[in-house]
Short mmCIF file of C-alpha atoms in Angstrom, two decimals:
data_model
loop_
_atom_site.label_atom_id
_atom_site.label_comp_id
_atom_site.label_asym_id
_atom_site.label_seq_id
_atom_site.Cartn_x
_atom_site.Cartn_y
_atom_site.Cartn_z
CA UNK A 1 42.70 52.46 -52.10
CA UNK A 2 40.93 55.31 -54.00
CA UNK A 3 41.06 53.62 -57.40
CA UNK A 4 41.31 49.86 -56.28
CA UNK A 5 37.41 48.15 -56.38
CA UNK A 6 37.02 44.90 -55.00
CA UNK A 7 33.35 43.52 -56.03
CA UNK A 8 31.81 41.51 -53.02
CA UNK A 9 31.61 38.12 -52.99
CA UNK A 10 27.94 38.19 -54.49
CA UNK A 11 28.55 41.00 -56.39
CA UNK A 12 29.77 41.01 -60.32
CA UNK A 13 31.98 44.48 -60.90
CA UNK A 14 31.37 45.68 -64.54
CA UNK A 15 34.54 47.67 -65.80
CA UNK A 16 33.46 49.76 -68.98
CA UNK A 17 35.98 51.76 -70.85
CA UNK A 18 38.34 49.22 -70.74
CA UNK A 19 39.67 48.00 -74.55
CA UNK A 20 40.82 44.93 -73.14
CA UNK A 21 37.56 43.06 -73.36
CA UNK A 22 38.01 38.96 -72.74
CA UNK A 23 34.64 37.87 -73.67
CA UNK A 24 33.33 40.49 -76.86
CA UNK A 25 31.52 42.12 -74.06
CA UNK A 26 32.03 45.98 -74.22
CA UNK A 27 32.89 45.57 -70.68
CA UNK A 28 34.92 43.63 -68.36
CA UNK A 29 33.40 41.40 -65.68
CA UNK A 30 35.08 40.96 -62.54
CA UNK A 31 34.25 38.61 -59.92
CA UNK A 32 36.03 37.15 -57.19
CA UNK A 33 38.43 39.47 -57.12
CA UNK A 34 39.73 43.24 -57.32
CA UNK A 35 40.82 45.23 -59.85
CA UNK A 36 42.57 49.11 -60.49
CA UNK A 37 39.84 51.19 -62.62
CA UNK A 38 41.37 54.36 -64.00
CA UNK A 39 39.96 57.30 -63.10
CA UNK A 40 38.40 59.00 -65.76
CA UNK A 41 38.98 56.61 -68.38
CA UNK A 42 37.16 53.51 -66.98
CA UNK A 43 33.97 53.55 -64.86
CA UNK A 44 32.86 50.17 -62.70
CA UNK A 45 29.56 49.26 -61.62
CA UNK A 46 28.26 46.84 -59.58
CA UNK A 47 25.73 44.63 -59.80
CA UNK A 48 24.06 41.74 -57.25
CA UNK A 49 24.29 38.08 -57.54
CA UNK A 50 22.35 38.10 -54.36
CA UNK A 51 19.05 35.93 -54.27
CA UNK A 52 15.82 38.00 -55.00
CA UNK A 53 12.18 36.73 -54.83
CA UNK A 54 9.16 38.16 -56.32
CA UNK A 55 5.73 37.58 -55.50
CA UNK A 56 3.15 36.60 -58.23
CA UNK A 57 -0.95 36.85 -57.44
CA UNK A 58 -2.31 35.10 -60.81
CA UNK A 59 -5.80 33.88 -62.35
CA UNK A 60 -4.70 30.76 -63.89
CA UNK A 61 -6.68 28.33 -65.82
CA UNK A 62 -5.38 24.65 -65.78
CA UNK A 63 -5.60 21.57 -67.85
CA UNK A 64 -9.22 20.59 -66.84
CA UNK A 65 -10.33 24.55 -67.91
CA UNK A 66 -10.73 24.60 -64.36
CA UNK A 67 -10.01 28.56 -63.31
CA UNK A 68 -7.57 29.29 -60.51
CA UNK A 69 -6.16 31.81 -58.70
CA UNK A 70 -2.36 31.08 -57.91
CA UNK A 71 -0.32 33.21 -55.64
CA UNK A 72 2.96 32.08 -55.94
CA UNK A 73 6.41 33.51 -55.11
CA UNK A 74 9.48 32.43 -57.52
CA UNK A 75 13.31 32.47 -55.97
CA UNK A 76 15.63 33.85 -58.99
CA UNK A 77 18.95 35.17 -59.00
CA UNK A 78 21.72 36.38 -61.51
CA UNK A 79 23.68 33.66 -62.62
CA UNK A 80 27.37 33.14 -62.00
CA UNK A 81 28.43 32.54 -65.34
CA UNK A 82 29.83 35.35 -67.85
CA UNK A 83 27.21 35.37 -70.16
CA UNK A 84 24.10 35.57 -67.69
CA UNK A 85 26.21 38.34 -65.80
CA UNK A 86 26.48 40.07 -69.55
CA UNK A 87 22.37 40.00 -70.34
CA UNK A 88 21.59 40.80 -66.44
CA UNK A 89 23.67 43.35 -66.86
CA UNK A 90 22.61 44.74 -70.11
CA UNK A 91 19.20 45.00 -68.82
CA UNK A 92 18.95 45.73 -65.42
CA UNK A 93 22.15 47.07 -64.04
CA UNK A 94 19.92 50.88 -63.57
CA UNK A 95 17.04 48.93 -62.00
CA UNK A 96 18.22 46.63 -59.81
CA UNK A 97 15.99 47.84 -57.05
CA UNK A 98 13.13 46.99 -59.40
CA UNK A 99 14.56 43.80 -60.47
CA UNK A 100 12.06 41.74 -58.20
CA UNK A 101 9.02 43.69 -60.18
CA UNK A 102 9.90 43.35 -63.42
CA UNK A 103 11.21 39.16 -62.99
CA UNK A 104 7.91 38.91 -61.22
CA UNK A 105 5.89 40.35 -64.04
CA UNK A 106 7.68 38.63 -66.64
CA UNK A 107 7.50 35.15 -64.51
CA UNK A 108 3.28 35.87 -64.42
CA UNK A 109 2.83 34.75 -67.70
CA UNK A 110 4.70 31.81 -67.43
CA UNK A 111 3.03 31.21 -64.05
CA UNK A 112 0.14 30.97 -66.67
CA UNK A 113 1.60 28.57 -69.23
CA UNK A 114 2.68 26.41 -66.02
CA UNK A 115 -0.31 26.11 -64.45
CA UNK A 116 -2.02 25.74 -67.59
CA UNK A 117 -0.44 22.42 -68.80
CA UNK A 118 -0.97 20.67 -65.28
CA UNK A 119 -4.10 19.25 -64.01
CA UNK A 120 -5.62 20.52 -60.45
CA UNK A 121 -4.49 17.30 -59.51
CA UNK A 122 -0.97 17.70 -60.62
CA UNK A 123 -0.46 20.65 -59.08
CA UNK A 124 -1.50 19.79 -55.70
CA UNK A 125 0.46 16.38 -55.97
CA UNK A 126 3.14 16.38 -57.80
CA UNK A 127 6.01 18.23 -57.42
CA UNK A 128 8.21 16.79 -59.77
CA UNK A 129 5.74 17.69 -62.86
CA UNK A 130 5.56 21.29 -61.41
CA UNK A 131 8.91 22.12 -61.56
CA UNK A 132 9.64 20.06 -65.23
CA UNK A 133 6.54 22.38 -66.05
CA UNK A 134 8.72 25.90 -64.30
CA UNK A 135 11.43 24.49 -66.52
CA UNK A 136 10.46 23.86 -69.98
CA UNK A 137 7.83 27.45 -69.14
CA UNK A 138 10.63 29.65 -68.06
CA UNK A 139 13.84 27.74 -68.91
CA UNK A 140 14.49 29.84 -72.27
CA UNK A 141 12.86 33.02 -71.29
CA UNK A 142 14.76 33.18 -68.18
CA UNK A 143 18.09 32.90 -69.64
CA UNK A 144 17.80 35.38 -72.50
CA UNK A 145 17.72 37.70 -69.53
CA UNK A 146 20.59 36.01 -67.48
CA UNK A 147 18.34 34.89 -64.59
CA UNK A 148 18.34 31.82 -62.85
CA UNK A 149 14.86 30.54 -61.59
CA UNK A 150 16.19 28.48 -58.47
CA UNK A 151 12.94 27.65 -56.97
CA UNK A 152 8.58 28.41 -57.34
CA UNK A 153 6.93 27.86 -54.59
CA UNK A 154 2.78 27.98 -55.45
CA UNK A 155 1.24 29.10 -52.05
CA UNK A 156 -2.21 29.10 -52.24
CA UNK A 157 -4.95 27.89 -54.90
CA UNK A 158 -8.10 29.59 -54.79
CA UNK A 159 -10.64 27.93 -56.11
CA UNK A 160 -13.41 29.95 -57.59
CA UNK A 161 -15.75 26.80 -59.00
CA UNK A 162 -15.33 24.72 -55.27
CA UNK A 163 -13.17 21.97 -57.98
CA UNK A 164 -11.17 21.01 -55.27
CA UNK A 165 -13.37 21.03 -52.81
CA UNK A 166 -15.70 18.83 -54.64
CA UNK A 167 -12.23 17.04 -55.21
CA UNK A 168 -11.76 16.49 -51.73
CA UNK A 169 -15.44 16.05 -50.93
CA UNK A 170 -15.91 11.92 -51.04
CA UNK A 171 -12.57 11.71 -49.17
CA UNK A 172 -13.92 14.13 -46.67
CA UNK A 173 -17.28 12.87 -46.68
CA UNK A 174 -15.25 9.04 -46.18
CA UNK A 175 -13.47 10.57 -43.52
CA UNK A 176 -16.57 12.23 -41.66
CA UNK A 177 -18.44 9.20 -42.21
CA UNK A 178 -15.88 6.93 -40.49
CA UNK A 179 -15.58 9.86 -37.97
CA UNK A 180 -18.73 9.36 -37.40
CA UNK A 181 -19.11 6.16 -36.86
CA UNK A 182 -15.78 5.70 -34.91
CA UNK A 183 -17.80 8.16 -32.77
CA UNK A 184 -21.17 6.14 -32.79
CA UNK A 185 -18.87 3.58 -31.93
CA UNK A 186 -17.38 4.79 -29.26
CA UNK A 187 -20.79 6.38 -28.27
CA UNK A 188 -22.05 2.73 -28.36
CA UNK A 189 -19.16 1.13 -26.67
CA UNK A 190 -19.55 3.67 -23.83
CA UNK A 191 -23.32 3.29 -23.28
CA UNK A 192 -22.83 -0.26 -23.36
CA UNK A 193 -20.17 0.15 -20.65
CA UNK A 194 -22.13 1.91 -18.78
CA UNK A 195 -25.02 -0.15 -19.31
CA UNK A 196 -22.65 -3.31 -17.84
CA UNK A 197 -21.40 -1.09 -15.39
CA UNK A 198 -25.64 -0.34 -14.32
CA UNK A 199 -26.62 -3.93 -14.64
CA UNK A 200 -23.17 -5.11 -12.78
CA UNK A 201 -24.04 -2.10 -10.20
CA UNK A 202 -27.37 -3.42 -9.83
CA UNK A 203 -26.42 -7.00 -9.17
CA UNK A 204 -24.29 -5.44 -6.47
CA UNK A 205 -26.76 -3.77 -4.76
CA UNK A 206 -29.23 -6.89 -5.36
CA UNK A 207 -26.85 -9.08 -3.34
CA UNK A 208 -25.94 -6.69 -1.24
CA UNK A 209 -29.85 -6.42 -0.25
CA UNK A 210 -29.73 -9.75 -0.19
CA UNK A 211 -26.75 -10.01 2.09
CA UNK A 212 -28.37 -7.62 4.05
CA UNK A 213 -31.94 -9.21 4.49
CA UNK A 214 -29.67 -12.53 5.42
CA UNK A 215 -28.03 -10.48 8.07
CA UNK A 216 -30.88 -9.19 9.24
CA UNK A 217 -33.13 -12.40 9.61
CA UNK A 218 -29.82 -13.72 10.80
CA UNK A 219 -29.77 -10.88 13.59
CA UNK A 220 -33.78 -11.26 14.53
CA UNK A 221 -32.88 -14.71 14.98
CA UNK A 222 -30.71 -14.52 16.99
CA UNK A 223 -32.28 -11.44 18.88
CA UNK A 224 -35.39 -13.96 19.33
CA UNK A 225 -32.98 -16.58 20.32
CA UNK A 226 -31.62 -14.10 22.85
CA UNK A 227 -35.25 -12.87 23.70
CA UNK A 228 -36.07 -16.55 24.54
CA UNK A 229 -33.50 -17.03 26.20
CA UNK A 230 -34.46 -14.57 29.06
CA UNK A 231 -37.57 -16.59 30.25
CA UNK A 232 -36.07 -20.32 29.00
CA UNK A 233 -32.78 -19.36 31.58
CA UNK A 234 -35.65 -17.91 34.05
CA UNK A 235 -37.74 -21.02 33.62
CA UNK A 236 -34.53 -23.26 33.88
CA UNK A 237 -33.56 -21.37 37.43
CA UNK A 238 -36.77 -21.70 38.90
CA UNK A 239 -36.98 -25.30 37.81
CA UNK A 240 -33.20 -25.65 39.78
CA UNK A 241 -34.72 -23.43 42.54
CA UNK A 242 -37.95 -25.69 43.05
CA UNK A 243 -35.17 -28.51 42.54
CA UNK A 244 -33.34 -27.41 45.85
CA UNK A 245 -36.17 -26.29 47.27
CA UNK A 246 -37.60 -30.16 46.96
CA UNK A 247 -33.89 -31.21 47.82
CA UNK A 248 -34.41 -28.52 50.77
CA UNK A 249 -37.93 -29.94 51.66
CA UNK A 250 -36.40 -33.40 51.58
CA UNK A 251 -33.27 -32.64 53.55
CA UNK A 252 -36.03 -30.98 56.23
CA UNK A 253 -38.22 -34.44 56.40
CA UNK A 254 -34.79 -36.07 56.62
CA UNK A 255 -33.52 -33.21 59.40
CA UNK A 256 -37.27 -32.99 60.96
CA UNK A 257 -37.06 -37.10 60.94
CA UNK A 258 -33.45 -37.00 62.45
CA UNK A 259 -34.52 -34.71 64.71
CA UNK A 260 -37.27 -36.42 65.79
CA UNK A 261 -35.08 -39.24 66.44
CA UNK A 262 -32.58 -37.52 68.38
CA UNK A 263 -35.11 -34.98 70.47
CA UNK A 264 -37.73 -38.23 70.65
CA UNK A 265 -36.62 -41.41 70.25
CA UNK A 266 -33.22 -41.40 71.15
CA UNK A 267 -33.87 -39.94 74.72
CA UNK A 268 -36.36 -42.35 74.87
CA UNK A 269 -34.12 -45.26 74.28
CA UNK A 270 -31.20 -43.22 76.55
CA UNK A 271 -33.98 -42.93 79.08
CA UNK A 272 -34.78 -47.20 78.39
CA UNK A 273 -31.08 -47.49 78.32
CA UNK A 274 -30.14 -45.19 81.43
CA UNK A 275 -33.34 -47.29 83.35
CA UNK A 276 -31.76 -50.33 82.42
CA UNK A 277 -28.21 -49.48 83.16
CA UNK A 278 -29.58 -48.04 86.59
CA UNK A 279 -31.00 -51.49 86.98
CA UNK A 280 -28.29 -53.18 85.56
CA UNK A 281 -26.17 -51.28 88.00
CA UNK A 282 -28.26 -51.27 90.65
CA UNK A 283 -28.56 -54.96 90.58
CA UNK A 284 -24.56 -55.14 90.02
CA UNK A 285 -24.79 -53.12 93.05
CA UNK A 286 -26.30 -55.16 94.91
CA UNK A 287 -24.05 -58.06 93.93
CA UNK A 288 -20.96 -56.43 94.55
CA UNK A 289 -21.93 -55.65 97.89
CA UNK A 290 -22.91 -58.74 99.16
CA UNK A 291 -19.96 -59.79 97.25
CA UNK A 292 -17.67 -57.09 98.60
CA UNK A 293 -19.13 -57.63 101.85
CA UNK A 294 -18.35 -61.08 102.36
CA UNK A 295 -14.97 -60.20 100.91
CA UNK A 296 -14.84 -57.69 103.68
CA UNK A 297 -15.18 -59.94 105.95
CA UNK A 298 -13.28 -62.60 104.75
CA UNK A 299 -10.17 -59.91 104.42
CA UNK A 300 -11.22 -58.55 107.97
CA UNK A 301 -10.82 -61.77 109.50
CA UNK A 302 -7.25 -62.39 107.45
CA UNK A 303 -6.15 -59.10 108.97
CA UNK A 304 -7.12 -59.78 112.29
CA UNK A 305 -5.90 -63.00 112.00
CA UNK A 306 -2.67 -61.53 110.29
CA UNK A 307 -2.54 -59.28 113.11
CA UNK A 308 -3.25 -61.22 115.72
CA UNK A 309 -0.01 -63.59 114.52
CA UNK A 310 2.22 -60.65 114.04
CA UNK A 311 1.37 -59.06 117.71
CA UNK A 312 1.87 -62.68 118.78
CA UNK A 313 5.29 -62.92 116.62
CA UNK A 314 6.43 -59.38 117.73
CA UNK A 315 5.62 -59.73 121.70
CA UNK A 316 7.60 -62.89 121.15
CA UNK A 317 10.60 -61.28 119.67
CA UNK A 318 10.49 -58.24 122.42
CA UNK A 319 10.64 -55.47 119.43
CA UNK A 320 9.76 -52.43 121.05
CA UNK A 321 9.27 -50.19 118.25
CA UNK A 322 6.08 -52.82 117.62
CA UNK A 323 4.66 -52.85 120.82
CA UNK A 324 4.66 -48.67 120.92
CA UNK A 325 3.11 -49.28 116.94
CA UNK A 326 0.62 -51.78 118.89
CA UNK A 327 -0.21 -49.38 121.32
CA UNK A 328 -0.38 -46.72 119.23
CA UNK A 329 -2.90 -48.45 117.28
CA UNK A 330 -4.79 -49.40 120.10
CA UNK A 331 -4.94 -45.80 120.98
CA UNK A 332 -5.59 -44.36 117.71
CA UNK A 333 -9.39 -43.99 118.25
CA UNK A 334 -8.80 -42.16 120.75
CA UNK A 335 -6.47 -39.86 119.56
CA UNK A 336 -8.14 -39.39 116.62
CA UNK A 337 -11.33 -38.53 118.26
CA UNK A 338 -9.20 -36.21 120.77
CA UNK A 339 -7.72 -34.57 117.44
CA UNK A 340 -10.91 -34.17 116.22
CA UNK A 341 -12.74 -32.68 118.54
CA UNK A 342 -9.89 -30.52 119.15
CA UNK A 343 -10.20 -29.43 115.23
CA UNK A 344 -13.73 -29.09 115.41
CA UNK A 345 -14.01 -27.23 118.51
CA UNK A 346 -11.32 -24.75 117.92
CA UNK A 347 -11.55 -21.85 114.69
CA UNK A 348 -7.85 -23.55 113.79
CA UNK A 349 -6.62 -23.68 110.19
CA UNK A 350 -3.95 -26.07 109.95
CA UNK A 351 -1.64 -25.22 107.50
CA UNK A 352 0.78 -27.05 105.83
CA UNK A 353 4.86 -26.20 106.33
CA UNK A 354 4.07 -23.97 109.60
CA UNK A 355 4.31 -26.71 111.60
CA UNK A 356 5.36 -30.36 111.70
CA UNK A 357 3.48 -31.31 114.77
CA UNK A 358 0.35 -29.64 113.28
CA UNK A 359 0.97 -31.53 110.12
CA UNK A 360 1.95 -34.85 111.62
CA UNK A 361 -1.19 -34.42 114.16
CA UNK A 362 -3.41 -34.04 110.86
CA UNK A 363 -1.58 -36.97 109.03
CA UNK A 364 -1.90 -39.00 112.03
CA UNK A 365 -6.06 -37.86 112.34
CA UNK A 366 -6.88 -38.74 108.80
CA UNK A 367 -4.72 -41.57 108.80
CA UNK A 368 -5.89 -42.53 111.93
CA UNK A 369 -9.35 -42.67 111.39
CA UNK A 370 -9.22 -44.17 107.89
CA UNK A 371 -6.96 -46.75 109.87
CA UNK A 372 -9.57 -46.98 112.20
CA UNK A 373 -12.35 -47.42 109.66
CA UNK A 374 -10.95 -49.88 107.94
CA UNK A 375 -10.01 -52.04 110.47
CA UNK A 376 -12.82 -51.37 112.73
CA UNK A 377 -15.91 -51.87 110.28
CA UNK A 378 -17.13 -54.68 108.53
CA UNK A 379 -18.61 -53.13 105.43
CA UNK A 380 -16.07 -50.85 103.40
CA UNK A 381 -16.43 -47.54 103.50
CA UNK A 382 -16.83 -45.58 99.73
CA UNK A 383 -13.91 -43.31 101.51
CA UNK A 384 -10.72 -43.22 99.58
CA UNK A 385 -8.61 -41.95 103.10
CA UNK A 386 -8.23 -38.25 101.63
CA UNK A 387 -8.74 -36.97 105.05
CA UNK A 388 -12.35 -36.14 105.43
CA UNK A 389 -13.77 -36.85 108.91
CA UNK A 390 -16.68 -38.34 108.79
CA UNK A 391 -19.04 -36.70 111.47
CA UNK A 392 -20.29 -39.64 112.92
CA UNK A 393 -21.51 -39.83 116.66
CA UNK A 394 -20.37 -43.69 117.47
CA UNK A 395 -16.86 -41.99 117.20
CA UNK A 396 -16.91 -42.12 121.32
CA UNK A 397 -13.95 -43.70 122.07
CA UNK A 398 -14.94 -47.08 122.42
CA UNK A 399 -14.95 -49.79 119.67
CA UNK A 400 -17.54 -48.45 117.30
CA UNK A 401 -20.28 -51.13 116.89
CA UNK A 402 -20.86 -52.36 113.80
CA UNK A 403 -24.22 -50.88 112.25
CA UNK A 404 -25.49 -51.30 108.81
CA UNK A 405 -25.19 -48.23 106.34
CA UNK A 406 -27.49 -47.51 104.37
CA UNK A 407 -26.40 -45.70 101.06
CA UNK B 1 44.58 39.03 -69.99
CA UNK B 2 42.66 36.21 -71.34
CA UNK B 3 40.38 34.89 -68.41
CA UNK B 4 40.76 36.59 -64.93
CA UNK B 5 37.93 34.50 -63.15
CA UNK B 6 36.06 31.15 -63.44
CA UNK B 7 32.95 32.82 -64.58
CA UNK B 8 33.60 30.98 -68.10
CA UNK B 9 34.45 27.74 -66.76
CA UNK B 10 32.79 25.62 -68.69
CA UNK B 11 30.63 22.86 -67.31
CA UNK B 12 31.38 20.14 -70.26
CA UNK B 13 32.59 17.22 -68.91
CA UNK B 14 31.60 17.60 -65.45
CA UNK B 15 29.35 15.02 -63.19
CA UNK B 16 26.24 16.71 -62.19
CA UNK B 17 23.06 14.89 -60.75
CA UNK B 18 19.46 14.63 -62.34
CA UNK B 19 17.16 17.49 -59.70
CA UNK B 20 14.61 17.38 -61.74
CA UNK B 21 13.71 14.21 -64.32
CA UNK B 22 14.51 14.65 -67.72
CA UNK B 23 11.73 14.14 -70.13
CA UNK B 24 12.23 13.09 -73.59
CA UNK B 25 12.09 16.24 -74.91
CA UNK B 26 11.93 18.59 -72.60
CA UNK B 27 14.32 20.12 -70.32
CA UNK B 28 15.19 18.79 -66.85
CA UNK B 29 17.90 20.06 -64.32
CA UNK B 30 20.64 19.01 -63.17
CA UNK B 31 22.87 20.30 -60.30
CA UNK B 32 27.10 20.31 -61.76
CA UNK B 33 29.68 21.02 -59.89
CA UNK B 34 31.21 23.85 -61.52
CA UNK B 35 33.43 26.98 -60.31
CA UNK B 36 33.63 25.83 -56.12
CA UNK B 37 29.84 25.59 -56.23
CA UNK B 38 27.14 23.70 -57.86
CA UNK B 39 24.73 25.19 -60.49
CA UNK B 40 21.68 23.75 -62.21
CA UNK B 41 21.62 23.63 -65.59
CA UNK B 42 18.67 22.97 -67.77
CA UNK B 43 19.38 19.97 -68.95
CA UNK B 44 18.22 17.59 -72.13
CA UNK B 45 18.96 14.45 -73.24
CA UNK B 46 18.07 11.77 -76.07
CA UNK B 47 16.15 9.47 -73.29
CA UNK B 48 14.43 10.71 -70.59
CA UNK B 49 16.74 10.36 -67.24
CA UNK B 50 14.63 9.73 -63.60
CA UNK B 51 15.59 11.37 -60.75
CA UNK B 52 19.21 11.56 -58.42
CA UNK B 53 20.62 9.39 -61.25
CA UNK B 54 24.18 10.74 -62.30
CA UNK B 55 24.93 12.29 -65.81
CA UNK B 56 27.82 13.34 -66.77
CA UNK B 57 27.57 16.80 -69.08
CA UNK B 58 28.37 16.34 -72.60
CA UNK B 59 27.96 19.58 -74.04
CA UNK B 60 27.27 23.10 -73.31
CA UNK B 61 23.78 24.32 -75.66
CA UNK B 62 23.84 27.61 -74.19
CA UNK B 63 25.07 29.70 -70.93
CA UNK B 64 22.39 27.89 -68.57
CA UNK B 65 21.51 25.20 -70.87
CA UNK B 66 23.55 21.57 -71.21
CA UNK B 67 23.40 17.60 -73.25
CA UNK B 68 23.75 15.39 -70.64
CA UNK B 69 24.21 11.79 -70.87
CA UNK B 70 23.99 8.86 -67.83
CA UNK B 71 26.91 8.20 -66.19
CA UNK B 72 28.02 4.80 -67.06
CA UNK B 73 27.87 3.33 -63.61
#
């Protein structure tokens, strides 16, 4: 609307011209709301609630006489009510833009009276006495011109005569000190760590050298063992060798002795033995002969006598087959010597299975002649009967006469 | 047209707390509750009032300026 202002919320719209005044003011505040100014007749202005801040660089002396310089910045605003609205208004509604300026300049001097009934102390500590101080300073000053002083914030002290320096000084000298020796300490602590740490690293390496020499005498030891051991096991084998060799030596008497008894002595006593037994036999021999001899005989005799009784017996009883036996052992000599000469004489191999006259002619020439032998000689004859013919010239067809044979 | 805002609301009577301690006879602050907000008023009393304790505002001196008394608790 063309004639319809609404103030902002943070504004304050002054109506003048208005005769309807509800305060005594010559003009009508308006906040919060809008309201129809008249044209011509009424004219509104506005002016900010809005929060404003001016900066203040001031030398300041305190309590003490101590000289400062204070840079501070105080947080003001119009107040809300009517009547702070009315003196704002009334003085600087055609300066608002320098508002912060002129609060600030006016605010200096009380910046002064502040300061000036605190101690350095005070000010740097407590807050509470500061603002009481911003209070009772600017309380009555500020409100005759309808400002609010919401907060002062004092941002740096300079200090021209080193006050609070010196004021700080034992605490920082307290603190450097015990910096100091917290770092002397520390210092300490770590050189005598590393002293523990040296002496504990020594110790190490002292046992390990020690460890170490152990080992080694341990290892020459044993290397000296091992280096004896060379010509101790050499001595020890040669010992053994000239052992078996003595064992050998002995064995070689023994062998050597054995031997001697076996190439020496024991054909000696085979050749004692072999003479004796050759005696020993010899004279058996000689026993047996005469004893097989007279046997001979006596057995020769039986059989003739035997004989004799069975021709007797058998020419008795007429046997024929007996008497041509008889006669056929009467005539064996003869036969036997035919045979032989025949079989001499002649380049004739008889074999056996070509012919059973040649084979019964053989049988009846060995047997013959063994026959013949046996019952012809007195001595026995060391011929089994297997057929050899003995060569002997008193084979002539008569009764061979008995001759002694010599052996 | 007698009042078309709360700018004159007084703060008599209201419950404000102690910002900044009162001294005995000097001002302190205290925040009130007063027209949907809360303003600090200088504030003095007969005995001087620590801090956060509650007052409750006995009279108006001036615009910014208010007797407070503690707040029987």
């Amino acid at each position: 609307m063309l004639f319809w202002h609404v103030p902002a919320p943070n504004e304050a719209m002054l109506i003048s011209g208005s005769k309807r005044q509800a305060q005594d003011t010559q003009f009508r505040i308006v906040t919060g709301h809008g309201s129809f100014v008249m044209p011509i007749k009424q004219k509104a202005r506005m002016l900010s609630l809005a929060l404003r801040e001016a900066e203040i660089v001031e030398d300041c002396v305190t309590q003490q006489g101590i000289r400062l310089n204070v840079r501070a910045v105080t947080v003001f605003k119009v107040g809300d009510d009517a009547v702070s609205i009315a003196n704002a208004a009334r003085r600087f509604l055609a300066e608002q833009d320098r508002m912060e300026e002129l609060v600030g300049r006016i605010f200096a001097g009380h910046l002064r009276s502040i300061i000036g009934g605190l101690t350095v102390e005070q000010i740097i500590r407590e807050r509470d006495r500061v603002a009481q101080e911003v209070k009772q300073g600017s309380h009555s000053e500020m409100e005759k011109l309808g400002i609010v002083v919401d907060a002062l914030q004092i941002q740096e002290i300079e200090d021209a005569t080193g006050y609070i320096e010196n004021l700080a000084a034992p605490h920082a000298a307290a603190v450097a000190s015990q910096a100091r020796i917290a770092h002397a300490k520390a210092d300490q602590e770590a050189a005598e760590r590393e002293q523990q740490a040296a002496a504990l690293k020594a110790e190490y390496e002292r046992d390990t050298a020690i460890k170490r020499a152990g080992f080694l005498a341990e290892t020459e030891q044993v290397n000296a063992r091992a280096a004896q051991a060379g010509p101790l096991a050499e001595a020890r084998a040669s010992q053994e060798v000239i052992e078996e060799q003595t064992s050998l030596a002995t064995r070689q008497a023994l062998l050597a002795a054995q031997r001697l008894e076996a190439e020496v002595r024991r054909p000696a006593d085979a050749e004692a033995y072999r003479q004796r037994t050759l005696a020993e036999a010899s004279r058996d021999q000689a026993k047996f002969e005469a004893d097989g001899s007279a046997y001979a005989e006596r057995t020769l005799a039986q059989a003739q006598a035997d004989a004799n009784s069975a021709r007797a017996e058998s020419l008795k009883n007429g046997n024929q087959e007996l008497i041509a036996a008889n006669r056929t052992v009467e005539n064996l000599p003869a036969l036997a010597d035919a045979a032989a000469r025949g079989m001499a004489g002649a380049n004739l191999t008889v074999l056996n299975g070509t012919d059973g006259l040649n084979e019964m002619v053989a049988g009846l020439v060995s047997q013959g002649l063994a026959i013949l032998n046996t019952l012809q000689r007195p001595t026995p004859t060391g011929g089994t009967g297997n057929g050899g013919v003995p060569a002997s010239p008193n084979l002539n067809g008569k009764a061979p006469a008995r001759t002694p044979e010599t052996k | 047209m007698s009042v078309a805002d709360d700018s004159a609301q007084s703060p008599v009577g209201a419950i404000g707390r102690v910002t900044v301690p009162i001294p005995a006879e000097g001002p302190g602050e205290v925040l009130v509750a007063v027209r949907g907000g809360s303003e600090a008023y200088a504030a003095w009393s007969d005995r001087p009032i620590g801090k956060n304790l509650r007052v409750i505002v006995v009279e108006s001196i001036s615009a910014r300026s208010v007797l407070v008394e503690p707040f029987p608790s």
